[in-house]
Coordinates of C-alpha atoms in Angstrom, one line a residue:
Chain C
M1 CA 0.0 0.0 0.0
T2 CA 2.7 2.4 1.0
Q3 CA 4.7 1.4 -1.9
R4 CA 1.8 1.9 -4.3
K5 CA 1.2 5.4 -3.0
R6 CA 4.8 6.4 -3.3
L7 CA 4.9 5.0 -6.8
S8 CA 1.9 6.9 -8.0
N9 CA 3.0 10.0 -6.3
T10 CA 6.3 10.1 -8.1
Q11 CA 5.0 9.0 -11.4
S12 CA 2.0 11.1 -11.9
S13 CA 2.6 13.8 -9.5
T14 CA 0.5 16.4 -11.2
Q15 CA -2.9 15.0 -10.4
N16 CA -2.7 13.1 -7.2
R17 CA -4.0 15.6 -4.7
E18 CA -7.8 15.0 -4.4
E19 CA -10.3 17.0 -2.6
D20 CA -13.3 15.9 -0.5
D21 CA -14.7 12.5 -1.2
D22 CA -12.3 11.8 -4.0
T23 CA -9.6 11.1 -1.5
T24 CA -9.9 7.3 -1.7
F25 CA -9.0 7.4 -5.3
T26 CA -5.5 8.1 -6.6
Q27 CA -4.9 8.2 -10.3
P28 CA -3.0 5.0 -11.1
S29 CA 0.2 5.3 -12.8
T30 CA 0.9 4.1 -16.4
S31 CA 2.7 1.1 -15.3
Q32 CA -0.1 0.2 -12.8
V33 CA -2.6 0.4 -15.6
Q34 CA -0.4 -1.8 -17.8
R35 CA -0.2 -4.4 -15.0
G36 CA -3.9 -4.0 -14.4
L37 CA -4.8 -4.6 -18.0
E38 CA -2.9 -7.9 -18.0
K39 CA -5.2 -9.2 -15.3
V40 CA -8.5 -8.5 -17.2
T41 CA -9.9 -9.7 -20.5
P42 CA -10.4 -7.2 -23.4
A43 CA -14.1 -8.0 -23.2
Q44 CA -14.2 -6.9 -19.6
V45 CA -12.6 -3.6 -20.5
D46 CA -15.0 -3.0 -23.3
Q47 CA -17.9 -3.8 -21.0
K48 CA -16.7 -1.3 -18.5
T49 CA -16.1 1.3 -21.2
A50 CA -19.6 0.8 -22.5
E51 CA -21.0 1.3 -19.0
V52 CA -19.1 4.5 -18.5
V53 CA -20.3 5.8 -21.9
Q54 CA -23.9 5.0 -20.9
Y55 CA -23.4 6.7 -17.5
F56 CA -22.3 9.8 -19.3
L57 CA -25.1 9.8 -21.7
V58 CA -27.7 9.5 -19.0
K59 CA -26.1 12.1 -16.8
D60 CA -25.9 14.4 -19.8
Q61 CA -29.7 14.3 -20.2
K62 CA -29.9 16.9 -17.4
K63 CA -26.6 18.6 -18.5
M64 CA -25.1 18.0 -15.1
P65 CA -21.4 17.7 -15.1
V66 CA -20.0 14.3 -14.1
R67 CA -17.3 14.1 -11.4
R68 CA -14.5 11.5 -11.5
A69 CA -15.3 10.5 -8.0
D70 CA -18.8 9.5 -9.1
I71 CA -17.7 7.6 -12.1
V72 CA -15.3 5.6 -10.0
K73 CA -17.8 5.0 -7.3
H74 CA -20.8 4.1 -9.3
V75 CA -19.4 2.5 -12.5
V76 CA -15.7 1.7 -12.6
K77 CA -15.7 0.3 -9.0
E78 CA -13.2 -2.6 -8.8
Y79 CA -11.6 -1.6 -12.1
R80 CA -10.3 1.6 -10.7
N81 CA -6.8 0.6 -11.3
I82 CA -7.3 0.8 -15.0
Y83 CA -9.5 3.9 -14.8
P84 CA -7.3 6.0 -17.2
E85 CA -7.6 3.4 -19.9
I86 CA -11.3 3.2 -19.5
M87 CA -11.7 6.9 -19.8
K88 CA -9.4 7.0 -22.8
R89 CA -11.6 4.5 -24.6
A90 CA -14.8 6.2 -23.5
A91 CA -13.5 9.5 -24.9
H92 CA -12.6 7.7 -28.1
T93 CA -16.1 6.2 -28.4
F94 CA -17.7 9.5 -27.9
D95 CA -15.5 11.0 -30.5
Q96 CA -15.8 8.3 -33.2
V97 CA -19.3 7.0 -32.6
F98 CA -21.4 9.9 -31.2
G99 CA -19.5 13.0 -32.6
L100 CA -19.2 14.3 -29.1
K101 CA -16.2 15.5 -27.2
L102 CA -15.5 14.6 -23.6
V103 CA -14.0 17.7 -21.9
E104 CA -12.6 18.1 -18.5
I105 CA -13.9 21.4 -17.3
D106 CA -12.3 21.4 -13.9
A107 CA -8.9 19.9 -13.5
K108 CA -9.1 20.2 -9.7
S109 CA -12.2 18.3 -9.0
H110 CA -12.0 16.3 -12.3
T111 CA -15.3 17.2 -13.7
Y112 CA -16.4 16.3 -17.2
I113 CA -19.0 17.4 -19.7
L114 CA -19.9 16.4 -23.2
I115 CA -20.1 18.9 -26.0
N116 CA -21.0 18.6 -29.6
K117 CA -18.0 18.1 -31.9
L118 CA -19.9 18.9 -35.0
E119 CA -20.1 22.4 -36.3
T120 CA -23.6 23.7 -36.0
T121 CA -25.3 24.8 -39.2
D122 CA -26.9 28.2 -39.7
G123 CA -30.6 28.4 -39.1
A124 CA -32.7 25.7 -37.6
S125 CA -31.1 22.4 -36.7
P126 CA -31.8 19.5 -39.1
I127 CA -33.2 17.4 -36.2
N128 CA -36.7 18.4 -35.7
S129 CA -36.6 18.1 -32.0
P130 CA -38.6 20.6 -30.0
A131 CA -36.5 23.5 -28.9
N132 CA -35.9 23.8 -25.2
P133 CA -37.2 27.2 -24.2
K134 CA -34.7 27.3 -21.3
M135 CA -32.0 27.6 -23.9
G136 CA -33.6 30.9 -24.9
L137 CA -33.5 32.1 -21.3
L138 CA -29.9 31.0 -21.0
F139 CA -29.0 32.7 -24.2
V140 CA -30.4 36.0 -23.0
I141 CA -28.5 35.9 -19.7
L142 CA -25.2 34.8 -21.3
S143 CA -25.5 37.5 -24.0
V144 CA -26.0 40.2 -21.4
I145 CA -23.0 39.0 -19.4
F146 CA -20.9 38.8 -22.5
M147 CA -21.9 42.2 -23.8
K148 CA -21.2 43.7 -20.3
E149 CA -17.6 42.4 -20.4
G150 CA -18.0 39.2 -18.4
V151 CA -19.6 40.4 -15.1
V152 CA -23.0 41.6 -14.4
K153 CA -25.0 42.5 -11.3
E154 CA -27.9 40.3 -10.8
N155 CA -30.2 43.3 -10.9
V156 CA -29.3 43.9 -14.5
I157 CA -30.3 40.4 -15.4
W158 CA -33.6 40.5 -13.4
N159 CA -34.5 43.8 -14.9
T160 CA -33.8 42.6 -18.4
L161 CA -35.9 39.5 -17.8
K162 CA -38.7 41.5 -16.5
K163 CA -38.8 43.5 -19.7
L164 CA -39.1 40.1 -21.4
R165 CA -42.2 39.4 -19.3
V166 CA -40.2 37.0 -17.1
D167 CA -40.5 37.9 -13.4
P168 CA -38.1 36.0 -11.1
G169 CA -40.6 36.3 -8.3
K170 CA -43.5 34.7 -10.2
K171 CA -44.0 31.3 -11.8
H172 CA -43.4 31.3 -15.5
E173 CA -45.3 29.2 -18.0
D174 CA -42.2 27.8 -19.6
F175 CA -39.6 28.0 -16.9
G176 CA -41.5 27.5 -13.6
D177 CA -39.5 29.0 -10.8
V178 CA -37.3 31.3 -12.8
K179 CA -35.1 32.3 -9.9
K180 CA -34.3 28.7 -9.2
V181 CA -33.7 27.8 -12.8
V182 CA -31.2 30.7 -13.2
T183 CA -29.4 30.6 -9.9
D184 CA -29.5 26.9 -9.2
E185 CA -30.0 24.8 -12.4
F186 CA -27.9 26.8 -14.7
V187 CA -25.3 27.2 -12.0
R188 CA -25.1 23.4 -11.3
Q189 CA -24.9 22.8 -15.0
R190 CA -22.0 25.2 -15.0
Y191 CA -23.5 27.5 -17.5
L192 CA -23.4 30.3 -15.0
E193 CA -21.5 31.4 -11.9
Y194 CA -23.6 33.2 -9.3
V195 CA -21.3 34.8 -6.7
R196 CA -22.0 37.1 -3.8
I197 CA -20.5 40.5 -4.0
P198 CA -18.6 41.2 -0.8
H199 CA -19.5 44.1 1.4
T200 CA -22.9 44.8 -0.1
E201 CA -25.9 45.7 2.0
P202 CA -28.4 44.3 1.2
V203 CA -26.7 41.2 -0.2
E204 CA -26.1 41.4 -3.9
H205 CA -24.8 38.8 -6.3
E206 CA -23.2 38.9 -9.7
F207 CA -23.3 36.6 -12.7
R208 CA -20.4 35.4 -14.8
W209 CA -20.1 32.7 -17.5
G210 CA -19.6 29.2 -16.1
Q211 CA -17.1 26.7 -17.2
R212 CA -19.5 24.9 -19.4
A213 CA -20.5 28.1 -21.2
E214 CA -16.9 29.0 -21.9
I215 CA -16.5 25.7 -23.7
E216 CA -19.9 25.2 -25.2
V217 CA -21.0 28.6 -26.3
S218 CA -19.7 30.5 -29.2
K219 CA -19.1 34.1 -28.5
A220 CA -18.8 34.9 -32.2
R221 CA -22.2 33.4 -32.9
I222 CA -23.7 35.4 -30.0
L223 CA -22.2 38.6 -31.5
E224 CA -23.5 37.7 -34.9
F225 CA -27.0 37.3 -33.5
M226 CA -26.6 40.5 -31.5
G227 CA -25.7 42.3 -34.7
E228 CA -28.7 40.8 -36.4
L229 CA -31.0 42.0 -33.6
H230 CA -29.7 45.5 -33.4
G231 CA -29.2 45.9 -37.2
L232 CA -25.5 46.5 -36.8
E233 CA -22.3 44.8 -37.8
P234 CA -20.8 42.5 -35.1
Q235 CA -17.6 44.5 -35.4
S236 CA -19.3 47.6 -34.0
W237 CA -18.8 46.1 -30.6
S238 CA -15.0 46.2 -30.9
Q239 CA -14.2 45.0 -27.4
Q240 CA -16.5 42.0 -27.6
Y241 CA -15.5 41.3 -31.2
R242 CA -11.9 41.0 -30.2
E243 CA -12.8 38.7 -27.4
A244 CA -14.9 36.5 -29.7
H245 CA -12.2 36.3 -32.3
P246 CA -9.0 36.0 -30.2
A247 CA -6.9 34.9 -33.2
S248 CA -7.6 38.5 -34.4
N249 CA -8.2 37.5 -37.9
T250 CA -11.0 39.8 -39.1
Q251 CA -13.0 37.1 -40.8
P252 CA -16.1 36.7 -38.7
G253 CA -17.5 33.2 -38.0
T254 CA -14.8 31.1 -39.7
S255 CA -11.9 29.5 -38.0
S256 CA -11.8 30.8 -34.5
Q257 CA -15.2 29.9 -33.2
R258 CA -15.3 29.0 -29.6
Chain Y
M1 CA -9.0 62.3 -19.9
K2 CA -11.9 60.6 -18.4
R3 CA -10.0 57.4 -17.8
T4 CA -7.3 59.1 -15.8
R5 CA -9.9 60.8 -13.7
S6 CA -11.4 57.6 -12.7
G7 CA -8.0 56.2 -11.9
G8 CA -7.3 59.2 -9.8
D9 CA -10.5 58.8 -7.9
E10 CA -9.3 55.6 -6.5
E11 CA -5.7 56.3 -5.9
A12 CA -5.4 59.9 -5.0
P13 CA -6.7 59.8 -1.4
R14 CA -4.5 56.8 -0.6
Q15 CA -1.4 58.6 -1.8
N16 CA -2.3 61.6 0.2
G17 CA -2.7 59.4 3.2
S18 CA 0.7 57.9 3.1
A19 CA 2.3 61.2 2.2
G20 CA 1.3 62.8 5.5
G21 CA 4.1 62.0 7.9
R22 CA 1.9 61.2 10.9
R23 CA -0.5 59.0 9.0
G24 CA 2.2 57.0 7.4
E25 CA 3.6 56.3 10.8
Q26 CA 0.3 55.3 12.3
Q27 CA -1.2 53.1 9.7
P28 CA 0.7 49.9 10.5
Q29 CA -0.2 50.2 14.1
S30 CA -3.9 50.8 13.6
D31 CA -4.0 47.6 11.6
G32 CA -3.0 45.6 14.7
D33 CA -5.2 44.7 17.6
N34 CA -3.7 47.1 20.0
G35 CA -3.8 50.1 17.8
G36 CA -3.4 53.3 19.8
C37 CA -1.7 51.6 22.7
D38 CA 1.9 52.3 22.0
F39 CA 1.6 56.0 21.2
G40 CA 4.1 58.1 23.0
P41 CA 2.2 60.5 25.1
A42 CA 4.4 63.4 24.1
D43 CA 3.4 63.6 20.4
L44 CA -0.3 63.0 20.9
P45 CA -2.9 65.6 21.5
D46 CA -5.4 64.9 24.3
D47 CA -8.4 64.5 22.1
D48 CA -7.0 61.2 20.8
N49 CA -8.7 59.4 23.6
D50 CA -11.8 61.5 23.8
P51 CA -14.6 58.9 23.3
G52 CA -17.0 61.5 22.1
L53 CA -14.8 62.5 19.2
R54 CA -14.0 58.9 18.3
R55 CA -17.7 58.1 18.1
E56 CA -18.3 61.2 16.0
I57 CA -15.7 60.1 13.5
R58 CA -17.1 56.5 13.3
S59 CA -20.6 57.9 12.9
K60 CA -19.4 60.1 10.0
Y61 CA -17.7 57.2 8.4
R62 CA -20.8 55.1 8.6
D63 CA -22.9 57.8 7.1
L64 CA -20.5 58.1 4.3
I65 CA -20.5 54.3 3.6
N66 CA -24.3 54.4 3.8
S67 CA -24.6 57.2 1.3
V68 CA -22.4 55.4 -1.2
Q69 CA -24.5 52.2 -0.8
Q70 CA -27.8 54.1 -1.1
N71 CA -26.9 56.2 -4.1
R72 CA -24.9 53.6 -5.9
E73 CA -26.9 53.8 -9.1
D74 CA -26.8 57.5 -9.3
M75 CA -23.1 57.6 -8.6
L76 CA -22.5 55.2 -11.4
S77 CA -23.6 57.6 -14.1
P78 CA -20.5 59.0 -15.9
S79 CA -21.5 62.7 -15.3
N80 CA -21.8 62.2 -11.5
N81 CA -18.9 63.5 -9.4
K82 CA -20.2 62.2 -6.1
L83 CA -17.5 59.6 -5.8
T84 CA -14.8 62.2 -5.8
E85 CA -16.7 64.2 -3.2
V86 CA -17.0 61.1 -1.0
L87 CA -13.3 60.4 -1.2
E88 CA -12.4 63.9 -0.4
E89 CA -14.7 63.8 2.6
A90 CA -13.1 60.6 3.7
N91 CA -9.7 62.1 3.4
K92 CA -10.7 64.9 5.7
L93 CA -12.0 62.4 8.2
F94 CA -8.9 60.3 8.0
K95 CA -6.8 63.2 9.5
D96 CA -8.4 62.5 12.8
V97 CA -8.3 58.7 12.7
R98 CA -6.3 57.3 15.6
Q99 CA -7.7 54.0 16.5
A100 CA -8.2 50.6 14.9
R101 CA -12.0 50.8 14.8
E102 CA -11.9 54.0 12.8
A103 CA -9.2 52.6 10.5
A104 CA -11.4 49.5 9.9
L105 CA -14.3 51.7 8.9
D106 CA -12.0 53.7 6.6
A107 CA -10.9 50.4 5.0
Q108 CA -14.5 49.4 4.6
L109 CA -15.3 52.6 2.8
L110 CA -12.3 52.0 0.6
V111 CA -13.7 48.7 -0.4
V112 CA -17.1 50.2 -1.3
A113 CA -15.5 53.1 -3.1
T114 CA -13.1 50.9 -5.0
D115 CA -15.9 48.6 -6.2
L116 CA -17.8 51.6 -7.4
G117 CA -14.7 53.0 -9.1
K118 CA -14.1 49.7 -10.8
E119 CA -17.6 49.7 -12.2
K120 CA -17.2 53.3 -13.3
A121 CA -14.0 52.3 -15.0
T122 CA -15.6 49.5 -17.0
Q123 CA -18.1 52.0 -18.4
L124 CA -15.2 54.0 -19.8
F125 CA -13.6 50.9 -21.3
A126 CA -16.4 50.3 -23.7
E127 CA -15.1 51.5 -27.0
G128 CA -17.3 51.7 -30.0
N129 CA -20.8 50.8 -29.2
T130 CA -22.0 50.5 -25.7
F131 CA -24.4 47.8 -24.9
D132 CA -27.8 48.7 -23.5
P133 CA -29.7 45.9 -21.9
T134 CA -33.0 47.8 -22.3
A135 CA -32.5 48.2 -26.1
F136 CA -31.5 44.5 -26.2
A137 CA -34.7 43.5 -24.5
E138 CA -36.7 45.6 -26.9
H139 CA -35.1 43.9 -29.9
L140 CA -35.6 40.5 -28.4
L141 CA -39.3 41.2 -27.9
S142 CA -39.6 42.1 -31.5
F143 CA -37.8 39.0 -32.5
M144 CA -40.0 36.9 -30.3
G145 CA -43.0 38.2 -32.1
L146 CA -44.4 40.7 -29.6
N147 CA -47.7 41.9 -30.8
R148 CA -47.6 45.6 -29.8
L149 CA -50.9 46.5 -31.3
E150 CA -53.3 44.3 -29.5
D151 CA -54.2 45.1 -26.0
G152 CA -52.7 42.7 -23.6
E153 CA -54.8 43.7 -20.7
D154 CA -55.7 40.2 -19.5
E155 CA -52.3 38.9 -19.9
Q156 CA -50.8 40.4 -16.8
P157 CA -53.3 42.5 -14.9
N158 CA -50.8 43.7 -12.3
G159 CA -47.7 43.8 -14.5
D160 CA -45.8 47.1 -14.7
V161 CA -44.7 47.7 -18.3
V162 CA -47.1 45.6 -20.3
D163 CA -48.0 46.7 -23.8
G164 CA -48.7 44.0 -26.3
Y165 CA -48.5 40.3 -25.6
L166 CA -46.0 37.6 -26.5
P167 CA -47.1 34.6 -28.5
K168 CA -47.1 31.3 -26.7
D169 CA -44.1 30.0 -28.6
A170 CA -42.0 33.1 -28.0
W171 CA -39.3 31.5 -26.0
H172 CA -39.3 28.4 -28.2
R173 CA -38.7 30.7 -31.2
L174 CA -35.8 32.4 -29.4
A175 CA -34.3 29.1 -28.2
R176 CA -34.4 27.7 -31.8
R177 CA -32.5 30.7 -33.1
A178 CA -30.1 30.8 -30.2
E179 CA -29.4 27.0 -30.6
C180 CA -26.6 27.7 -33.1
C181 CA -24.6 29.6 -30.5
F182 CA -24.4 26.4 -28.3
R183 CA -22.4 23.4 -29.1
T184 CA -24.6 21.4 -26.8
A185 CA -24.5 17.7 -27.0
P186 CA -27.9 16.5 -28.1
S187 CA -29.4 14.7 -25.1
F188 CA -30.1 11.0 -25.5
H189 CA -33.5 9.5 -25.1
Y190 CA -34.8 6.0 -25.1
M191 CA -36.8 5.2 -28.1
M192 CA -39.5 3.5 -26.1
G193 CA -39.3 6.1 -23.4
S194 CA -37.9 5.4 -20.0
F195 CA -39.6 4.4 -16.8
H196 CA -40.0 7.0 -14.1
A197 CA -37.2 6.4 -11.6
E198 CA -39.0 8.3 -8.9
P199 CA -40.6 6.2 -6.2
P200 CA -44.4 6.6 -6.0
P201 CA -45.4 9.2 -3.4
P202 CA -45.7 7.6 0.0
K203 CA -49.0 9.5 0.6
Q204 CA -51.1 6.5 1.6
R205 CA -48.7 5.1 4.1
I206 CA -48.6 8.4 5.9
E207 CA -52.3 8.7 6.1
R208 CA -52.7 5.2 7.5
Q209 CA -50.1 5.8 10.1
R210 CA -51.8 9.0 11.2
K211 CA -55.3 7.4 11.4
A212 CA -54.3 4.5 13.6
P213 CA -53.1 6.4 16.7
S214 CA -56.0 8.8 16.5
K215 CA -58.5 5.9 16.7
E216 CA -56.7 4.4 19.7
A217 CA -56.7 7.8 21.4
K218 CA -60.5 8.1 20.8
R219 CA -61.0 4.7 22.2
I220 CA -59.0 5.4 25.4
M221 CA -60.3 8.8 26.2
P222 CA -64.0 8.1 26.8
T223 CA -63.4 5.0 29.0
Q224 CA -61.0 6.9 31.2
L225 CA -63.6 9.7 31.6
K226 CA -66.3 7.2 32.6
K227 CA -64.1 5.6 35.2
M228 CA -63.3 8.9 36.7
E229 CA -66.9 9.9 37.1
D230 CA -67.8 6.5 38.5
S231 CA -65.0 6.2 41.0
Q232 CA -64.9 9.8 42.2
Q233 CA -68.0 11.9 42.3
E234 CA -70.8 9.4 41.8
A235 CA -69.4 6.9 44.2
T236 CA -69.0 9.5 46.9
E237 CA -72.6 10.7 46.4
K238 CA -73.9 7.1 46.5
E239 CA -72.0 6.3 49.6
V240 CA -73.2 9.5 51.3
E241 CA -76.8 8.6 50.5
R242 CA -76.3 5.1 51.7
I243 CA -75.0 6.3 55.0
L244 CA -77.9 8.7 55.3
G245 CA -80.1 5.7 54.8
Y246 CA -78.4 3.8 57.7
L247 CA -78.7 6.9 59.9
K248 CA -82.4 7.3 59.3
S249 CA -83.2 3.7 59.8
Y250 CA -81.3 3.6 63.1
Y251 CA -83.1 6.7 64.2
Q252 CA -86.5 5.4 63.2
D253 CA -85.8 2.2 65.1
D254 CA -85.7 4.1 68.3
P255 CA -86.1 7.9 67.9
T256 CA -85.7 8.5 71.7
S257 CA -82.2 7.0 72.2
P258 CA -79.4 9.1 70.8
I259 CA -77.0 7.6 68.3
S260 CA -73.4 7.9 69.5
Y261 CA -71.3 9.5 66.7
Y262 CA -68.4 7.3 67.4
E263 CA -70.4 4.1 67.6
F264 CA -71.9 5.1 64.2
V265 CA -68.8 5.8 62.2
I266 CA -66.3 3.4 63.7
D267 CA -65.7 0.1 62.0
P268 CA -63.8 -2.0 64.6
S269 CA -62.5 -4.3 61.9
S270 CA -61.0 -1.6 59.6
F271 CA -59.4 1.7 60.4
S272 CA -59.6 2.8 56.8
R273 CA -63.3 2.1 56.7
T274 CA -63.7 4.2 59.8
V275 CA -61.9 7.1 58.1
E276 CA -64.1 6.8 55.0
N277 CA -67.2 6.8 57.2
I278 CA -66.1 10.0 58.9
F279 CA -65.4 11.5 55.6
H280 CA -68.8 10.6 54.1
T281 CA -70.7 11.5 57.2
S282 CA -69.2 15.0 57.2
F283 CA -71.0 15.6 53.9
L284 CA -74.3 14.9 55.6
I285 CA -73.5 17.5 58.2
R286 CA -72.4 20.0 55.6
D287 CA -75.5 19.6 53.5
G288 CA -77.7 19.9 56.6
L289 CA -79.1 16.4 56.3
A290 CA -77.8 15.4 59.7
R291 CA -76.9 17.3 62.8
M292 CA -74.5 16.6 65.7
Y293 CA -74.9 17.5 69.3
L294 CA -73.4 16.7 72.6
D295 CA -75.4 14.5 75.0
N296 CA -75.4 14.8 78.8
A297 CA -72.1 13.0 79.1
K298 CA -70.6 15.6 76.6
L299 CA -70.2 12.9 74.0
P300 CA -71.0 13.6 70.4
C301 CA -74.2 12.2 69.0
I302 CA -75.6 12.3 65.5
A303 CA -79.2 12.4 64.3
P304 CA -80.8 12.9 61.0
V305 CA -82.6 16.2 60.3
E306 CA -86.3 15.8 59.5
E307 CA -87.5 16.8 56.0
G308 CA -89.3 19.9 57.1
E309 CA -86.3 21.1 59.2
V310 CA -83.8 21.0 56.3
E311 CA -84.5 24.5 55.1
A312 CA -84.4 26.0 58.6
G313 CA -81.2 24.2 59.4
G314 CA -79.5 25.6 56.3
S315 CA -80.1 29.2 57.4
Q316 CA -78.7 28.7 60.9
S317 CA -75.2 29.8 61.5
R318 CA -72.9 26.9 61.1
K319 CA -70.1 25.7 63.2
Q320 CA -67.1 23.9 61.8
C321 CA -65.0 21.4 63.5
I322 CA -62.3 19.0 62.5
V323 CA -62.6 15.3 63.4
S324 CA -59.2 13.7 63.6
V325 CA -58.5 10.1 64.2
S326 CA -55.4 8.0 64.4
P327 CA -55.1 4.2 64.7
K328 CA -54.2 4.7 68.3
I329 CA -57.3 6.8 69.1
W330 CA -59.4 4.5 66.9
K331 CA -58.3 1.5 69.1
E332 CA -59.0 3.5 72.3
L333 CA -62.4 4.4 71.1
I334 CA -63.2 0.8 70.2
D335 CA -62.3 -0.2 73.8
A336 CA -64.0 2.8 75.4
F337 CA -67.3 2.3 73.6
D338 CA -66.9 -1.5 73.5
I339 CA -67.7 -1.6 69.8
T340 CA -67.9 -5.1 68.4
D341 CA -69.7 -4.5 65.2
T342 CA -69.9 -1.8 62.6
M343 CA -73.1 0.1 62.2
I344 CA -72.3 1.1 58.6
H345 CA -71.7 -2.1 56.6
P346 CA -69.2 -1.8 53.8
P347 CA -71.0 -1.6 50.4
N348 CA -69.8 -4.9 49.0
T349 CA -70.6 -7.1 52.0
Q350 CA -73.9 -5.4 52.5
T351 CA -75.2 -6.5 49.1
E352 CA -74.6 -10.2 49.9

């Protein structure tokens, strides 16, 4: 046991310190994985990989990020010594079979999400699935934050929503408890960050983009839509335009979409 | 120009503060817990320890912090110079700051002012077009198909700014257009649907559990009450009446010979029965159904009161006395009166 710990500490020193309930799990070293793979049949590894893939897909239905600790605890279990191999294969399956990308959004707590690898087409999606109205709500909030340089007082958001006939204090036809959707659901999905501003009386919060939004949402596309709405060129918001096109090539909406 | 001013707003007072010799010297001390303790008495004016003055300074600081927090929105507007005024005011106050508590308030004001300064600064950063959330909301409403012509009176009767109404699919329309901004993984669904993982609501069980104890409680309560009545009040009344019956029958047997009180109440076989008899007999006296008197030998005697006399006896002034009896006295009385048998038979033996 002690030897194993020492081994793993020296070999993969970067990611061995775990927080909270992840403490029981230490990332196995490459050599450990090699030795572990010798003890199981390829079919067993495939089986575990398939289980992890399914776990992710089901978890993704609600867009909640998946933590490594949960994968190990609920799915990988006694195969934890070959965990890196299983994750590698799962990521490969998502990439090749589903056209999705497995992204680690938080290297500290080892949290993962799935995003779409395929470039979205302009206009309506080819799949005729019913649109989720919450995406519209999320879009409004993310846009305001983005256009306001990344941070926005909650009041600005609530006031904007009120103008759109969405009152955070009342039940909404499409969203139900708006305040809860925005400050709880979107936050847990990591679309938004909702942080208390220190030294405010009464207590005030501010919104930022969450880790998922940074990866999943295209600032360039938002700016395009913004221009469309206002009847302006996206370039007229120079600050935002530069942020949306960090490679600073002036072609909108081509290579550098994030 | 503007940008430098906003920067100056934040920094100028702090620089002034450290430039003044005295203040530069005091600042590190007032940060510590024992600020104000190690001042040499020589270089300090007396008012440094005047509590009234200290309070005044703290109060002024609080007012200043309050005013910033209250007027935050106004102060944010680019044309408003209130922030500069506040900082100048704070600078004046800081001249008299000597103790840690005041310094802490000064620091708090600095936090509030800096936050405000930061926000003012971000306004200035916006080159090109500034973004106005209100205009944005208006454009969105148009996109979502707001019908501005029709009257939306019954949509939101107590809404504030309602003109026109949104179609039912307004948010769907926006979501569909906004979809292309998201590289969201399409969520996966079972073709045949999935079962509901939620357990059925345990309503029934709760109801059953609640009903059961309430029934039991109902069953217990009335029986307890009946017993209480039986054993306590009614039993006493019955016993009193029974004893009155005995008294009357003995009296009628021979109205001329007095009935000795002790012979009447004492049960030679049981001390507790004796006490009970004394207790019940006392009710007869109280209700005026029997009377007691002393015979020639100064021994207490008891006699029933005739029907016609009851009322008259009630109006007479009453005397109270306490009959006490101990097992020792009880035995002595039995010997003295030579009592061999009880005159009041206990209720259960009497029925046989």
